[in-house]
XYZ file of C-alpha atoms in Angstrom:
310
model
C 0.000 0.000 0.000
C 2.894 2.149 0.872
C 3.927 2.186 -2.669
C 0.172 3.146 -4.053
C 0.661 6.510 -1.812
C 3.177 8.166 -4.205
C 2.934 12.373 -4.869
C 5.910 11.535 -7.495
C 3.726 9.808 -9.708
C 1.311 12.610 -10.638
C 1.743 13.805 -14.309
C 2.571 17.676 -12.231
C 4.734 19.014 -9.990
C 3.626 19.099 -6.279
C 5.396 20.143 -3.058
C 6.342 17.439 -0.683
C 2.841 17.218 1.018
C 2.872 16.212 4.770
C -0.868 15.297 5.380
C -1.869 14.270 1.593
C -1.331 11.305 0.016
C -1.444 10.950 -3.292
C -1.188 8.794 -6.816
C -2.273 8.892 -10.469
C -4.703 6.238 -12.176
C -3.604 6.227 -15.931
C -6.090 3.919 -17.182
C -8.710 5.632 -15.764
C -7.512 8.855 -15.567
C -8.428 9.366 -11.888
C -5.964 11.219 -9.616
C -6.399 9.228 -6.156
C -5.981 11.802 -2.971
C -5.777 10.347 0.412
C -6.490 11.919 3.447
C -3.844 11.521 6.020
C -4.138 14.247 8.696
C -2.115 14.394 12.061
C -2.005 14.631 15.236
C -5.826 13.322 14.564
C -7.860 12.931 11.670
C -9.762 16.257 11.282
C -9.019 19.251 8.879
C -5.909 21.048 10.638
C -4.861 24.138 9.140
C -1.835 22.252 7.644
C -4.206 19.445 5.821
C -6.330 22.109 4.891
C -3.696 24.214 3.017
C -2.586 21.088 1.167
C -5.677 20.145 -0.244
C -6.446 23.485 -1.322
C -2.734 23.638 -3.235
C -3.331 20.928 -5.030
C -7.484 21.253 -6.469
C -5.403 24.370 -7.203
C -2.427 22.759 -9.017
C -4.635 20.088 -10.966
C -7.157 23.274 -12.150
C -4.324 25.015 -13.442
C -2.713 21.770 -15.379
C -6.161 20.885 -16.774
C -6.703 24.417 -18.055
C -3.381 24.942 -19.460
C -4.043 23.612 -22.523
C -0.237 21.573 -22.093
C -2.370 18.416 -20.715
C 0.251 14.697 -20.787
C -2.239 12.882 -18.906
C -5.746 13.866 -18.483
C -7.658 14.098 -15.350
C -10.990 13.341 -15.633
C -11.476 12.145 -11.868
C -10.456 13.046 -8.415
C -10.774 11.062 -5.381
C -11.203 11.606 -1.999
C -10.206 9.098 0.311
C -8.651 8.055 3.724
C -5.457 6.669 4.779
C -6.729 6.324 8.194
C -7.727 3.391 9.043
C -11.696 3.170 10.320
C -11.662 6.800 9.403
C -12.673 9.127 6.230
C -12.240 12.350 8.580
C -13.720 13.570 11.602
C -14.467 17.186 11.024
C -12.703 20.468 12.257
C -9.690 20.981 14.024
C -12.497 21.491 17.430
C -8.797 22.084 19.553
C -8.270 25.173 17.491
C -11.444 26.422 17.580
C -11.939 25.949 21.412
C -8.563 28.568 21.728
C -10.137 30.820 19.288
C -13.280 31.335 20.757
C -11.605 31.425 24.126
C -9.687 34.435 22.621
C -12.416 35.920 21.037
C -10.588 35.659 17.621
C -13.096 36.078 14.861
C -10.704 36.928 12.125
C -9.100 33.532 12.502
C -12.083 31.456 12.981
C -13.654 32.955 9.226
C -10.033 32.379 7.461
C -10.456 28.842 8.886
C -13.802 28.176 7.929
C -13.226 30.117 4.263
C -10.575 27.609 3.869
C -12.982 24.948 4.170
C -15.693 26.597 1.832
C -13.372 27.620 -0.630
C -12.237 23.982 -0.708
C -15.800 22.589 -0.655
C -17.038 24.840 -3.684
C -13.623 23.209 -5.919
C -15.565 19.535 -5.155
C -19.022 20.891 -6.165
C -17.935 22.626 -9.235
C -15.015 20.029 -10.605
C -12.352 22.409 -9.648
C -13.341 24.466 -12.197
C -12.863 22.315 -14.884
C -15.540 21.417 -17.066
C -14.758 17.427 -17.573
C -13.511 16.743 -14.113
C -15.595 14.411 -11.580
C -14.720 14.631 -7.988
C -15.567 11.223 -6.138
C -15.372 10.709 -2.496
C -15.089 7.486 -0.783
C -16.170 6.987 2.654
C -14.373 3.807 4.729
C -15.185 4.336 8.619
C -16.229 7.176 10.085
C -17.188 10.837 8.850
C -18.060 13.331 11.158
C -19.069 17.014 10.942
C -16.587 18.600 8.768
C -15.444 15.578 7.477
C -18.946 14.752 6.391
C -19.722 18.022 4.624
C -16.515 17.451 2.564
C -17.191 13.776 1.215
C -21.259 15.830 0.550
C -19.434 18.236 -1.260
C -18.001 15.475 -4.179
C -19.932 15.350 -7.134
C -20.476 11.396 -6.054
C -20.255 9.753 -2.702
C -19.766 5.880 -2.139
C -19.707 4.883 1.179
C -18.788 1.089 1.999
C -21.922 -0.513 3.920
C -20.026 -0.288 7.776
C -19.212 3.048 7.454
C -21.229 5.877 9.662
C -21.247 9.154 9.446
C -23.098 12.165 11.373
C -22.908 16.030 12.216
C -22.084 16.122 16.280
C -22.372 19.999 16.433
C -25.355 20.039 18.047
C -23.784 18.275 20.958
C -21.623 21.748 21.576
C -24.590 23.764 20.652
C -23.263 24.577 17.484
C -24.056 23.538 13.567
C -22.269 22.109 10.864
C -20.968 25.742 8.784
C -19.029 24.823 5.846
C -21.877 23.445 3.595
C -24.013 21.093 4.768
C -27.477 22.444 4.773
C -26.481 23.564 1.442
C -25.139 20.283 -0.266
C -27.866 18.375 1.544
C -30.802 20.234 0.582
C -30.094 20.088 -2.472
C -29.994 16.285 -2.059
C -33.089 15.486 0.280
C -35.033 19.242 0.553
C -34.307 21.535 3.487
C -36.646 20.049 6.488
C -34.731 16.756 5.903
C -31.454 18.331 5.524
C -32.024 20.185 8.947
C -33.543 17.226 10.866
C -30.278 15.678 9.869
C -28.011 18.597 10.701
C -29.539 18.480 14.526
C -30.193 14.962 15.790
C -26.232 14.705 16.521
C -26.434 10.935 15.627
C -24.242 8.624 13.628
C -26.212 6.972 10.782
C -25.588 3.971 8.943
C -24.155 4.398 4.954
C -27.390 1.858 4.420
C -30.010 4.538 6.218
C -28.353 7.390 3.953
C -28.238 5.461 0.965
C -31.880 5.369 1.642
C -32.073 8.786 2.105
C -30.541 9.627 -1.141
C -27.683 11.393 0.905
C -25.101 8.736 -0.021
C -25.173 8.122 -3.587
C -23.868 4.341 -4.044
C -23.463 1.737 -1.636
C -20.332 -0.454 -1.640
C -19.793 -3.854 0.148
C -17.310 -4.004 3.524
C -13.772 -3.627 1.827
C -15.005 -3.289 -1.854
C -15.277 0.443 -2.133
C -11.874 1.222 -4.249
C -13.155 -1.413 -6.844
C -16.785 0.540 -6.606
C -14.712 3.505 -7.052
C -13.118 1.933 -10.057
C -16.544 0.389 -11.312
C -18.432 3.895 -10.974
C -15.509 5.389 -13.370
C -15.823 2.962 -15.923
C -19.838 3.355 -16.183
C -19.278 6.547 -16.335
C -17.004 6.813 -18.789
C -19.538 4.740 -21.025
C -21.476 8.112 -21.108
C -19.609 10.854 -19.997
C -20.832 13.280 -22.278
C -24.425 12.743 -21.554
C -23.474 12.673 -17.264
C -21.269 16.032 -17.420
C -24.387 17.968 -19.357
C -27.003 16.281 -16.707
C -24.210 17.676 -13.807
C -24.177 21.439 -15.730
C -28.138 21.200 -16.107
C -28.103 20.241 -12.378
C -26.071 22.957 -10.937
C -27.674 25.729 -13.309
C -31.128 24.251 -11.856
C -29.929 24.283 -8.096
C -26.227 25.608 -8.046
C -24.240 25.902 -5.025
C -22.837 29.102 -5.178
C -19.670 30.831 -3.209
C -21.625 33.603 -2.018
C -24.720 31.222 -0.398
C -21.882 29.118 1.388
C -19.724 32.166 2.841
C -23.084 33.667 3.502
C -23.731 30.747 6.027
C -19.851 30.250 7.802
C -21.107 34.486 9.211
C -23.910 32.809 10.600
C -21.495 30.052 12.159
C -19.195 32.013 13.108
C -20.927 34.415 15.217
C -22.894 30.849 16.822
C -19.035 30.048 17.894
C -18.394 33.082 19.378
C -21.903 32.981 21.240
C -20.460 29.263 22.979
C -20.524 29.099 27.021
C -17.991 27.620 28.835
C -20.258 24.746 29.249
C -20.171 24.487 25.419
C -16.509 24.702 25.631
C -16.070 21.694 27.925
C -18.152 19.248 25.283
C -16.015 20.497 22.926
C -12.901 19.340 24.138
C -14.883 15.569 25.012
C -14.748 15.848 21.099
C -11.173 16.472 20.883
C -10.297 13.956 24.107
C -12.922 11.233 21.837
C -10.747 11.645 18.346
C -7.387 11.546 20.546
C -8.550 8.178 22.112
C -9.332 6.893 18.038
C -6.125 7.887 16.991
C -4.596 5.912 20.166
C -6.109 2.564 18.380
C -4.955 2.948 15.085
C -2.707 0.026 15.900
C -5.645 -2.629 16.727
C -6.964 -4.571 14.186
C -9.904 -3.446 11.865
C -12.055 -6.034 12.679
C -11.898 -4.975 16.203
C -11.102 -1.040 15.798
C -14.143 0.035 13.404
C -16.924 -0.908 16.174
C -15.153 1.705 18.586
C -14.470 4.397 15.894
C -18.129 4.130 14.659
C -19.360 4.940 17.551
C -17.580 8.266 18.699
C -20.656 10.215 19.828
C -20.677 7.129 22.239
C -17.214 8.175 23.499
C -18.739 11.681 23.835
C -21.671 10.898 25.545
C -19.680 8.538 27.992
């Protein structure tokens, strides 16, 4: 597996990423990016930057009109094991509110938007599909960014949920606006405040996951999904255009919303506060288990709102 992680082998030049891992699919022309954030797995400001560099760097090659090797899909994934991502870096924003630092708490979240808006609209680039992959958990922010991909699989023992509302706070960087768009806004809100992990099955019902893969199977799902829709992708990128000119999600609706988040932050009590770290002490304890096996990890890490209720 170590090998398949490889920056070198993208047809572009990249910086020697620290929290992205990343390789190039020439036979189906899919650019791989795995998630591999530390000291936990949640959107640091470091993981943040990198991902942002690169939609950046693969925009620019596709547009050049000096193309080697096409891109015509990027991946989001996890090298975390039991984990896609789960959510914000909650340690940073617990000092920032404490400090009453609003400045830093919207470049943070515009990061994330900014970021979220390249999945939505293919970076740009008219024949690019983003794809994210869910294995594990996704929480919060890490949920809103597998949302934002233009399709999500999600292998069957994966959960996923928005804890917010545990801290008295809501999901910011997109998730009433991807999901609405997917289920309708009362559904998208009951969703955004029940604070529960749901099963990929349950939102595969929903219509918030779009394809369900089997336990293990969801690179070759990935792979599968690519080659269908390369079959017809002239007649799937005019349906995505038609979509998003019917209900697009625009950079001005989703910076609208992180104002409205981040003035909820700053409104957090002390009481507020001390859930919030729970979060952070719950994600430290995952990371602790990285080393047990899957088959015994994946119950613990799929339940983390357990290990914040505890």
């Amino acid at each position: 597996m170590t090998a398949f992680y490889s920056n070198n082998s993208l047809p572009f030049e990249t910086p020697d990423y620290q929290q992205l891992l990343s390789c190039y699919d020439a036979e189906r022309t899919a650019l791989w990016c795995y998630l591999n954030p530390s000291p936990r797995p949640s959107f640091n400001l470091a993981l943040l930057t990198e991902i942002g560099d690169l939609q950046n760097r693969v925009a620019t090659y596709m547009n050049s009109g000096n193309i080697t090797e096409p891109i015509h899909y990027f991946v989001f994934a996890s090298a975390t094991r039991g984990v896609f991502n789960l959510g914000g870096d909650v340690d940073l924003f617990i000092q920032l509110i404490n400090t009453a630092d609003r400045d830093a708490l919207y470049d943070y979240a515009r990061l994330c938007i900014d970021e979220v808006y390249a999945n939505a609209t293919g970076f740009g680039v008219p024949d690019l599909t983003t794809i994210s992959l869910i294995q594990g958990s996704a929480l919060g922010g890490g949920f809103e960014c597998a949302l934002s991909c233009n399709h999500v699989i999600a292998e069957e023992d994966s959960q996923m949920g928005f804890p917010e509302i545990l801290f008295n706070l809501f999901p910011g960087m997109g998730a009433l606006s991807l999901l609405s768009r997917k289920i309708g806004l009362s559904q998208a809100e009951r969703l955004v405040q029940d604070g529960k992990m749901h099963s990929a099955r349950a939102l595969c019902e929903m219509g918030v996951i779009d394809e369900l893969a089997a336990d293990g199977e969801g690179t070759q799902a990935v792979n599968q999904f690519i080659r269908q829709h390369q079959r017809a992708s002239n007649g799937r990128l005019a349906i995505r255009q038609a979509s998003q000119r019917i209900a697009p999600v625009t950079h001005e609706e989703l910076m609208d919303i992180v104002e409205f988040w981040v003035d909820a932050a700053l409104r957090l009590t002390s009481r507020d506060l001390r859930m919030m770290s729970r979060i952070v002490a719950a994600q430290n304890r995952l990371e602790a288990n990285e080393a047990v096996p899957a088959a015994r990890q994946r119950p613990e890490q799929a339940n983390v709102l357990e290990l914040v209720r505890a």
